[in-house]
Short mmCIF file of C-alpha atoms in Angstrom, two decimals:
data_model
loop_
_atom_site.label_atom_id
_atom_site.label_comp_id
_atom_site.label_asym_id
_atom_site.label_seq_id
_atom_site.Cartn_x
_atom_site.Cartn_y
_atom_site.Cartn_z
CA MET A 1 14.21 -8.87 24.79
CA GLU A 2 10.56 -8.48 26.35
CA ILE A 3 7.96 -9.47 24.04
CA THR A 4 4.27 -8.23 24.53
CA LEU A 5 1.12 -10.01 22.69
CA VAL A 6 -0.82 -6.87 22.75
CA GLY A 7 -3.44 -8.40 20.25
CA THR A 8 -3.78 -12.18 20.01
CA GLY A 9 -4.87 -12.53 16.69
CA SER A 10 -8.67 -14.08 16.19
CA PRO A 11 -9.81 -13.04 12.92
CA ILE A 12 -12.96 -12.82 14.17
CA PRO A 13 -14.48 -9.57 16.45
CA ILE A 14 -14.96 -11.20 19.81
CA PRO A 15 -14.77 -9.08 23.17
CA GLU A 16 -11.26 -11.10 24.64
CA ARG A 17 -9.39 -10.95 21.46
CA GLY A 18 -7.84 -8.22 19.66
CA GLY A 19 -6.42 -8.34 15.60
CA THR A 20 -2.96 -10.25 16.04
CA SER A 21 -0.43 -7.19 17.73
CA ILE A 22 2.50 -7.97 19.28
CA VAL A 23 5.21 -4.79 20.69
CA VAL A 24 8.98 -6.35 21.06
CA ASP A 25 11.13 -4.57 23.81
CA ILE A 26 14.89 -4.79 21.98
CA ALA A 27 18.14 -3.08 22.77
CA ASP A 28 16.43 -0.12 24.34
CA GLU A 29 12.98 0.06 21.16
CA ARG A 30 10.18 -0.32 20.78
CA VAL A 31 9.01 -2.14 17.80
CA LEU A 32 5.68 -2.56 16.56
CA ILE A 33 4.64 -6.64 15.01
CA ASP A 34 0.98 -5.84 12.47
CA CYS A 35 -1.63 -3.93 13.58
CA GLY A 36 -5.18 -5.34 13.84
CA PRO A 37 -8.46 -4.32 15.19
CA ASN A 38 -8.35 -2.63 18.99
CA THR A 39 -4.16 -2.61 18.78
CA VAL A 40 -4.61 0.97 20.17
CA TYR A 41 -6.38 0.24 23.34
CA GLY A 42 -4.68 -3.08 23.86
CA LEU A 43 -1.80 -1.16 23.96
CA MET A 44 -3.38 1.60 26.31
CA ASP A 45 -4.09 -1.87 28.15
CA ALA A 46 -0.59 -2.60 28.18
CA ARG A 47 0.86 0.13 29.69
CA ILE A 48 2.95 0.35 26.98
CA PRO A 49 3.66 4.04 25.66
CA PHE A 50 3.04 4.00 22.07
CA GLY A 51 3.98 7.22 21.34
CA GLU A 52 7.91 5.06 21.52
CA ILE A 53 7.30 3.02 18.76
CA GLU A 54 8.77 4.50 15.54
CA THR A 55 9.36 1.39 13.98
CA MET A 56 6.78 -1.51 12.78
CA PHE A 57 6.42 -3.81 10.61
CA PHE A 58 3.49 -5.73 8.30
CA THR A 59 3.91 -9.48 7.51
CA HIS A 60 0.97 -9.37 5.09
CA HIS A 61 -2.10 -7.19 4.25
CA HIS A 62 -5.15 -9.26 6.20
CA LEU A 63 -7.92 -6.90 7.79
CA ASP A 64 -7.10 -8.79 11.10
CA HIS A 65 -3.50 -7.38 10.67
CA ASN A 66 -4.44 -4.00 9.68
CA ALA A 67 -7.06 -2.59 10.20
CA SER A 68 -5.51 -0.20 12.75
CA PHE A 69 -2.91 1.13 11.20
CA PHE A 70 -5.02 4.14 10.78
CA HIS A 71 -5.50 4.15 14.33
CA PHE A 72 -2.90 3.67 15.23
CA ALA A 73 -0.84 6.33 13.13
CA PHE A 74 -2.67 9.48 14.37
CA THR A 75 -2.30 8.17 18.41
CA SER A 76 0.15 7.70 18.55
CA TRP A 77 1.22 11.26 16.71
CA THR A 78 -1.50 13.65 18.54
CA GLU A 79 -1.49 12.10 22.05
CA GLY A 80 1.82 9.44 22.42
CA GLY A 81 3.98 12.29 20.41
CA ARG A 82 5.22 10.29 17.90
CA GLU A 83 8.12 12.17 16.33
CA SER A 84 9.02 9.59 13.20
CA LEU A 85 7.43 6.36 11.90
CA THR A 86 9.40 3.71 9.53
CA VAL A 87 6.87 1.17 8.57
CA TYR A 88 7.67 -2.50 6.73
CA GLY A 89 6.02 -4.96 4.91
CA PRO A 90 5.30 -6.41 1.77
CA ASP A 91 4.13 -5.12 -1.75
CA GLY A 92 1.32 -2.99 -0.68
CA THR A 93 2.39 -1.34 2.58
CA ASP A 94 3.34 1.99 0.43
CA ARG A 95 0.00 1.94 -0.81
CA LEU A 96 -1.54 1.38 2.97
CA VAL A 97 0.34 4.66 3.81
CA ASP A 98 -0.55 6.87 0.92
CA ALA A 99 -4.26 6.22 2.04
CA LEU A 100 -4.20 7.41 4.76
CA TYR A 101 -2.60 10.48 3.31
CA ASP A 102 -5.07 10.67 0.54
CA VAL A 103 -8.01 9.64 2.70
CA TYR A 104 -7.32 11.86 6.54
CA ALA A 105 -6.05 14.67 3.99
CA GLU A 106 -7.98 17.33 5.55
CA ASP A 107 -8.01 15.98 8.96
CA ILE A 108 -3.78 15.98 8.80
CA GLU A 109 -4.20 19.48 7.85
CA TYR A 110 -6.03 20.30 11.18
CA ARG A 111 -4.24 18.42 13.29
CA LYS A 112 -1.06 20.00 12.40
CA ASP A 113 -2.57 23.30 13.92
CA ILE A 114 -2.62 21.19 17.11
CA TYR A 115 0.34 19.00 17.68
CA PRO A 116 4.12 18.88 15.56
CA THR A 117 4.22 17.93 12.39
CA ASP A 118 7.25 15.73 11.93
CA GLY A 119 5.24 12.50 13.63
CA ILE A 120 2.42 12.74 10.72
CA SER A 121 4.33 13.98 7.69
CA ASN A 122 7.36 12.04 7.48
CA ILE A 123 6.39 8.09 7.65
CA GLU A 124 8.29 6.27 5.74
CA THR A 125 7.85 2.72 4.22
CA GLU A 126 10.26 0.22 2.95
CA LEU A 127 9.65 -3.14 0.75
CA VAL A 128 9.85 -6.31 2.40
CA THR A 129 11.37 -9.01 0.04
CA GLU A 130 12.31 -13.23 0.29
CA GLU A 131 15.97 -11.61 0.65
CA PHE A 132 14.74 -8.54 3.52
CA SER A 133 17.68 -8.59 6.18
CA ARG A 134 18.45 -5.63 8.35
CA GLU A 135 20.93 -4.42 11.47
CA MET A 136 19.58 -2.24 13.58
CA ASP A 137 21.07 -0.26 16.53
CA GLY A 138 21.76 -3.39 18.57
CA TRP A 139 19.64 -5.72 17.15
CA ASP A 140 18.86 -7.56 14.03
CA VAL A 141 15.91 -8.72 12.06
CA ASP A 142 15.37 -10.96 8.62
CA ALA A 143 12.44 -12.07 7.15
CA LEU A 144 10.99 -15.00 5.75
CA PRO A 145 8.42 -15.83 3.29
CA VAL A 146 5.82 -17.68 4.32
CA GLU A 147 2.64 -19.71 2.55
CA HIS A 148 -0.48 -18.05 3.50
CA SER A 149 -3.16 -17.07 0.66
CA ILE A 150 -1.30 -13.91 -0.07
CA GLU A 151 2.06 -12.66 0.20
CA THR A 152 2.87 -13.07 3.83
CA TYR A 153 6.59 -12.89 6.32
CA ALA A 154 7.76 -14.26 9.42
CA TYR A 155 10.21 -12.30 11.23
CA ARG A 156 13.36 -13.11 13.18
CA PHE A 157 14.36 -10.81 15.85
CA THR A 158 17.33 -11.38 17.53
CA GLU A 159 19.48 -8.41 20.01
CA HIS A 160 23.26 -7.76 19.68
CA GLU A 161 24.47 -7.66 23.75
CA THR A 162 22.37 -10.84 25.17
CA GLY A 163 21.82 -13.29 21.63
CA SER A 164 17.93 -13.31 22.53
CA SER A 165 16.02 -14.29 19.60
CA PHE A 166 11.91 -14.22 19.18
CA VAL A 167 10.45 -15.68 15.51
CA PHE A 168 7.15 -14.25 14.60
CA SER A 169 5.66 -16.64 12.13
CA GLY A 170 2.81 -14.87 10.72
CA ASP A 171 0.19 -16.68 9.11
CA THR A 172 0.86 -19.50 7.37
CA ARG A 173 0.32 -22.92 6.97
CA LYS A 174 3.19 -25.55 8.04
CA ILE A 175 6.35 -25.12 5.99
CA PRO A 176 10.00 -27.01 6.72
CA SER A 177 11.68 -23.85 6.46
CA LEU A 178 10.25 -22.65 8.81
CA ALA A 179 11.17 -24.68 11.09
CA GLU A 180 15.14 -23.91 9.60
CA PHE A 181 14.25 -19.83 9.79
CA ALA A 182 13.51 -20.46 13.77
CA SER A 183 15.74 -22.60 14.91
CA ASP A 184 17.84 -21.80 18.18
CA ALA A 185 14.87 -19.44 18.95
CA ASP A 186 14.33 -18.27 22.53
CA VAL A 187 10.75 -17.70 21.64
CA LEU A 188 8.32 -18.79 18.50
CA VAL A 189 5.35 -17.35 18.11
CA GLN A 190 3.07 -19.83 16.02
CA ASP A 191 0.24 -19.72 14.24
CA CYS A 192 -2.41 -22.33 15.05
CA ASN A 193 -5.57 -21.37 13.55
CA THR A 194 -7.33 -24.71 13.23
CA ALA A 195 -8.20 -26.67 16.89
CA PRO A 196 -11.77 -28.16 18.21
CA VAL A 197 -14.84 -26.15 20.09
CA ASP A 198 -15.02 -26.11 23.43
CA LYS A 199 -19.18 -25.89 24.11
CA ASP A 200 -18.28 -23.94 27.31
CA ARG A 201 -16.10 -20.99 25.98
CA VAL A 202 -19.37 -20.06 23.85
CA PRO A 203 -21.50 -17.35 25.92
CA ASP A 204 -25.11 -17.22 26.48
CA GLU A 205 -26.67 -15.57 23.37
CA ASP A 206 -28.28 -13.72 26.32
CA ASN A 207 -25.77 -11.81 27.33
CA GLN A 208 -22.77 -11.55 24.59
CA PHE A 209 -23.02 -11.46 20.84
CA VAL A 210 -22.75 -15.38 20.01
CA TRP A 211 -20.97 -16.11 16.28
CA GLN A 212 -23.18 -19.09 15.78
CA ARG A 213 -21.23 -20.55 12.80
CA TYR A 214 -17.77 -20.56 14.65
CA ALA A 215 -19.77 -21.64 17.47
CA GLU A 216 -21.17 -25.11 16.07
CA GLY A 217 -17.64 -25.55 15.09
CA GLU A 218 -15.91 -26.44 11.75
CA ARG A 219 -18.18 -28.44 10.35
CA ASP A 220 -19.70 -25.60 8.73
CA LEU A 221 -16.33 -23.56 7.68
CA ASP A 222 -14.45 -24.19 4.19
CA GLN A 223 -11.30 -27.17 5.89
CA SER A 224 -10.02 -26.88 2.71
CA THR A 225 -9.36 -22.74 2.44
CA LEU A 226 -8.16 -23.09 7.03
CA THR A 227 -5.84 -25.89 7.02
CA ALA A 228 -4.42 -24.78 3.17
CA ASN A 229 -3.22 -21.41 4.76
CA HIS A 230 -2.89 -22.23 8.75
CA CYS A 231 -1.22 -24.43 11.00
CA ASP A 232 -2.77 -25.93 14.20
CA ALA A 233 -1.30 -27.09 17.52
CA THR A 234 0.25 -30.07 16.10
CA ASP A 235 1.58 -28.22 12.95
CA ALA A 236 3.31 -25.51 15.81
CA GLY A 237 4.59 -28.22 17.99
CA GLU A 238 6.02 -30.10 15.81
CA LEU A 239 7.35 -26.71 13.94
CA ALA A 240 8.96 -25.94 17.28
CA GLN A 241 10.43 -29.14 18.32
CA ASP A 242 12.87 -29.13 14.46
CA ALA A 243 13.28 -26.05 15.20
CA GLY A 244 14.53 -26.46 18.47
CA VAL A 245 12.96 -23.47 20.25
CA GLU A 246 12.63 -22.63 23.80
CA THR A 247 9.24 -21.63 24.29
CA LEU A 248 6.15 -22.12 21.91
CA VAL A 249 2.88 -19.20 22.08
CA LEU A 250 0.30 -20.16 20.28
CA THR A 251 -1.75 -17.71 18.49
CA HIS A 252 -4.37 -15.95 15.95
CA ILE A 253 -7.35 -18.37 18.05
CA MET A 254 -10.32 -18.20 16.33
CA PRO A 255 -13.79 -17.82 18.67
CA TYR A 256 -14.81 -20.63 21.68
CA ARG A 257 -12.19 -23.18 20.56
CA ASP A 258 -10.42 -25.57 22.92
CA LEU A 259 -7.48 -24.30 24.65
CA GLU A 260 -6.85 -27.21 26.62
CA SER A 261 -6.82 -29.47 23.50
CA MET A 262 -4.53 -26.72 21.75
CA ARG A 263 -2.31 -26.85 24.74
CA ARG A 264 -2.56 -30.70 24.85
CA ASP A 265 -1.72 -31.33 21.27
CA ALA A 266 1.25 -29.11 20.61
CA GLU A 267 2.62 -30.58 24.02
CA SER A 268 2.61 -34.42 22.61
CA VAL A 269 5.23 -33.23 19.97
CA PHE A 270 7.10 -30.40 21.35
CA ASP A 271 9.54 -31.05 24.34
CA GLY A 272 9.66 -27.72 25.22
CA ASP A 273 7.08 -24.73 26.99
CA VAL A 274 4.21 -24.43 25.83
CA ILE A 275 2.00 -21.17 26.11
CA VAL A 276 -1.96 -20.83 24.78
CA ALA A 277 -1.70 -17.36 24.45
CA GLU A 278 -3.74 -14.35 26.41
CA ASP A 279 -4.03 -10.69 25.26
CA GLY A 280 -1.57 -9.05 27.16
CA LEU A 281 0.90 -11.84 27.59
CA THR A 282 4.37 -10.44 28.02
CA ILE A 283 7.22 -12.94 28.10
CA SER A 284 11.26 -12.73 28.88
CA PRO A 285 13.43 -14.83 27.03
#
């Protein structure tokens, strides 16, 4: 199994981080989890042949997790040669695919004269609920409802041959069921949205656009909303420790955060390896 964090999930657009997007290479299959802003370009930068991705999962339908779906659906078909696509996700996934066919009906018809039709005309959807579990060809996937502002799921992937396992938390506050769900996993990629600002990471306004609201720290943000729906590094570390995972990867990082502080906070409560994610990071359990 190999896990590539194509986009490390900044919910606010910044040049160095794309929206949430993860590729899992498992049992000779490539699987995409979420499709946030910049996903297609991130796949290209990571040299991942995105036309080979015929299975994808959505954790939830917030913009920073699905904004590049139309772009991916088209480009992986037209330029990547994708022949089919099955999209798993919570309520709204079918409407997202229906919107592709509605908004781009004429565009699709135009491109069908140039490219084979199978890759775009046969996109299937499957609803994920709290009982969701599938045995695929050489791997299993299970879902856990987590606690965010809308219906959201964590996913656990297990490879039959190697026994290696990977859990992605989705966006969630700290909940005990997530530690149980991630029990003994090799890798936990965990939402870690809230953290202090590192003033040294705020770029010079003369050279780059700056989100002043986020550069000034948390005082102007709604703390109750952030903390009610996301984890901080200590939360993430405690979840990883309770789960007994080997490696914790912190992701979904706001602009200008103090990355070393995040790492230290997680390491203070977790005995395993801690990685603060960067776009293009690849992990092999």
